[in-house]
Amino acid sequence: MAMVYSEMFIESVKLELLNRLGLKRVYYLKQMHDDLFYDAVGSEKGTKHRFRVRPATGTLDEFISDKWMRVHSFKIKSVNH
């Protein structure tokens, strides 16, 4: 059974993506199973990004060239309450 995350946690992860990755805008899309999905606009020429956050492990994946790639140097610091 998938865990339901609070709005406060979802917003906390969004702010963490904005501040730590230097993005212009981040939008929460949906939760699928235990993963949270976000769309983002980068600061360089408005580049678009898609992210998958796995709160259980604190990992972040980015959708690049039609597949999910782990962002190795990034761990989510937000904690679900």
mmCIF file of C-alpha atoms in Angstrom:
data_model
loop_
_atom_site.group_PDB
_atom_site.id
_atom_site.type_symbol
_atom_site.label_atom_id
_atom_site.label_comp_id
_atom_site.label_asym_id
_atom_site.label_seq_id
_atom_site.Cartn_x
_atom_site.Cartn_y
_atom_site.Cartn_z
ATOM 1 C CA MET A 1 0.000 0.000 0.000
ATOM 2 C CA ALA A 2 1.371 3.394 -1.001
ATOM 3 C CA MET A 3 2.101 5.978 1.652
ATOM 4 C CA VAL A 4 0.172 9.260 1.428
ATOM 5 C CA TYR A 5 2.447 12.266 1.917
ATOM 6 C CA SER A 6 1.314 15.478 3.586
ATOM 7 C CA GLU A 7 1.047 18.739 1.651
ATOM 8 C CA MET A 8 3.665 20.167 4.002
ATOM 9 C CA PHE A 9 6.143 17.445 3.036
ATOM 10 C CA ILE A 10 5.408 17.838 -0.698
ATOM 11 C CA GLU A 11 5.959 21.623 -0.402
ATOM 12 C CA SER A 12 9.148 21.081 1.618
ATOM 13 C CA VAL A 13 10.590 18.835 -1.115
ATOM 14 C CA LYS A 14 9.557 21.412 -3.752
ATOM 15 C CA LEU A 15 11.403 24.190 -1.902
ATOM 16 C CA GLU A 16 14.426 21.964 -1.469
ATOM 17 C CA LEU A 17 14.554 21.319 -5.229
ATOM 18 C CA LEU A 18 14.245 25.070 -5.901
ATOM 19 C CA ASN A 19 16.956 26.102 -3.461
ATOM 20 C CA ARG A 20 19.504 23.331 -3.857
ATOM 21 C CA LEU A 21 19.297 22.828 -7.642
ATOM 22 C CA GLY A 22 18.978 26.496 -8.620
ATOM 23 C CA LEU A 23 15.719 26.059 -10.517
ATOM 24 C CA LYS A 24 13.374 28.915 -11.446
ATOM 25 C CA ARG A 25 10.076 27.113 -10.820
ATOM 26 C CA VAL A 26 9.036 23.692 -9.550
ATOM 27 C CA TYR A 27 5.549 22.198 -9.904
ATOM 28 C CA TYR A 28 4.246 19.167 -8.043
ATOM 29 C CA LEU A 29 2.551 16.810 -10.509
ATOM 30 C CA LYS A 30 1.406 13.664 -8.754
ATOM 31 C CA GLN A 31 2.172 10.762 -6.496
ATOM 32 C CA MET A 32 2.487 7.333 -8.063
ATOM 33 C CA HIS A 33 2.929 4.505 -5.572
ATOM 34 C CA ASP A 34 5.520 5.879 -3.101
ATOM 35 C CA ASP A 35 7.185 8.249 -5.604
ATOM 36 C CA LEU A 36 6.537 11.978 -5.984
ATOM 37 C CA PHE A 37 6.784 13.588 -9.431
ATOM 38 C CA TYR A 38 7.717 17.211 -10.134
ATOM 39 C CA ASP A 39 8.164 19.340 -13.267
ATOM 40 C CA ALA A 40 10.658 22.181 -13.148
ATOM 41 C CA VAL A 41 11.947 25.088 -15.211
ATOM 42 C CA GLY A 42 15.671 25.721 -15.061
ATOM 43 C CA SER A 43 17.353 29.095 -14.808
ATOM 44 C CA GLU A 44 19.234 28.655 -18.086
ATOM 45 C CA LYS A 45 17.061 29.539 -21.081
ATOM 46 C CA GLY A 46 13.965 28.073 -19.413
ATOM 47 C CA THR A 47 15.089 24.458 -19.780
ATOM 48 C CA LYS A 48 12.456 21.932 -18.685
ATOM 49 C CA HIS A 49 13.175 19.138 -16.224
ATOM 50 C CA ARG A 50 11.206 16.187 -14.817
ATOM 51 C CA PHE A 51 12.059 14.761 -11.418
ATOM 52 C CA ARG A 52 11.034 11.705 -9.431
ATOM 53 C CA VAL A 53 11.616 11.814 -5.679
ATOM 54 C CA ARG A 54 11.756 8.581 -3.695
ATOM 55 C CA PRO A 55 11.116 9.680 -0.103
ATOM 56 C CA ALA A 56 11.765 6.222 1.376
ATOM 57 C CA THR A 57 15.405 6.333 0.229
ATOM 58 C CA GLY A 58 15.768 10.117 -0.156
ATOM 59 C CA THR A 59 16.935 9.753 -3.749
ATOM 60 C CA LEU A 60 16.218 11.964 -6.737
ATOM 61 C CA ASP A 61 15.947 10.852 -10.369
ATOM 62 C CA GLU A 62 15.750 13.061 -13.465
ATOM 63 C CA PHE A 63 14.058 12.027 -16.715
ATOM 64 C CA ILE A 64 16.743 12.294 -19.423
ATOM 65 C CA SER A 65 16.614 10.790 -22.928
ATOM 66 C CA ASP A 66 13.474 8.761 -22.222
ATOM 67 C CA LYS A 67 14.757 7.124 -19.030
ATOM 68 C CA TRP A 68 15.141 7.908 -15.333
ATOM 69 C CA MET A 69 18.699 8.695 -14.239
ATOM 70 C CA ARG A 70 19.738 9.018 -10.583
ATOM 71 C CA VAL A 71 21.112 12.380 -9.455
ATOM 72 C CA HIS A 72 24.050 10.904 -7.521
ATOM 73 C CA SER A 73 25.147 13.865 -5.420
ATOM 74 C CA PHE A 74 21.647 14.720 -4.155
ATOM 75 C CA LYS A 75 19.722 13.343 -1.158
ATOM 76 C CA ILE A 76 16.386 14.753 0.018
ATOM 77 C CA LYS A 77 16.757 16.240 3.509
ATOM 78 C CA SER A 78 13.029 16.812 4.071
ATOM 79 C CA VAL A 79 11.324 14.483 6.532
ATOM 80 C CA ASN A 80 7.738 13.271 6.204
ATOM 81 C CA HIS A 81 5.547 13.959 9.246
#
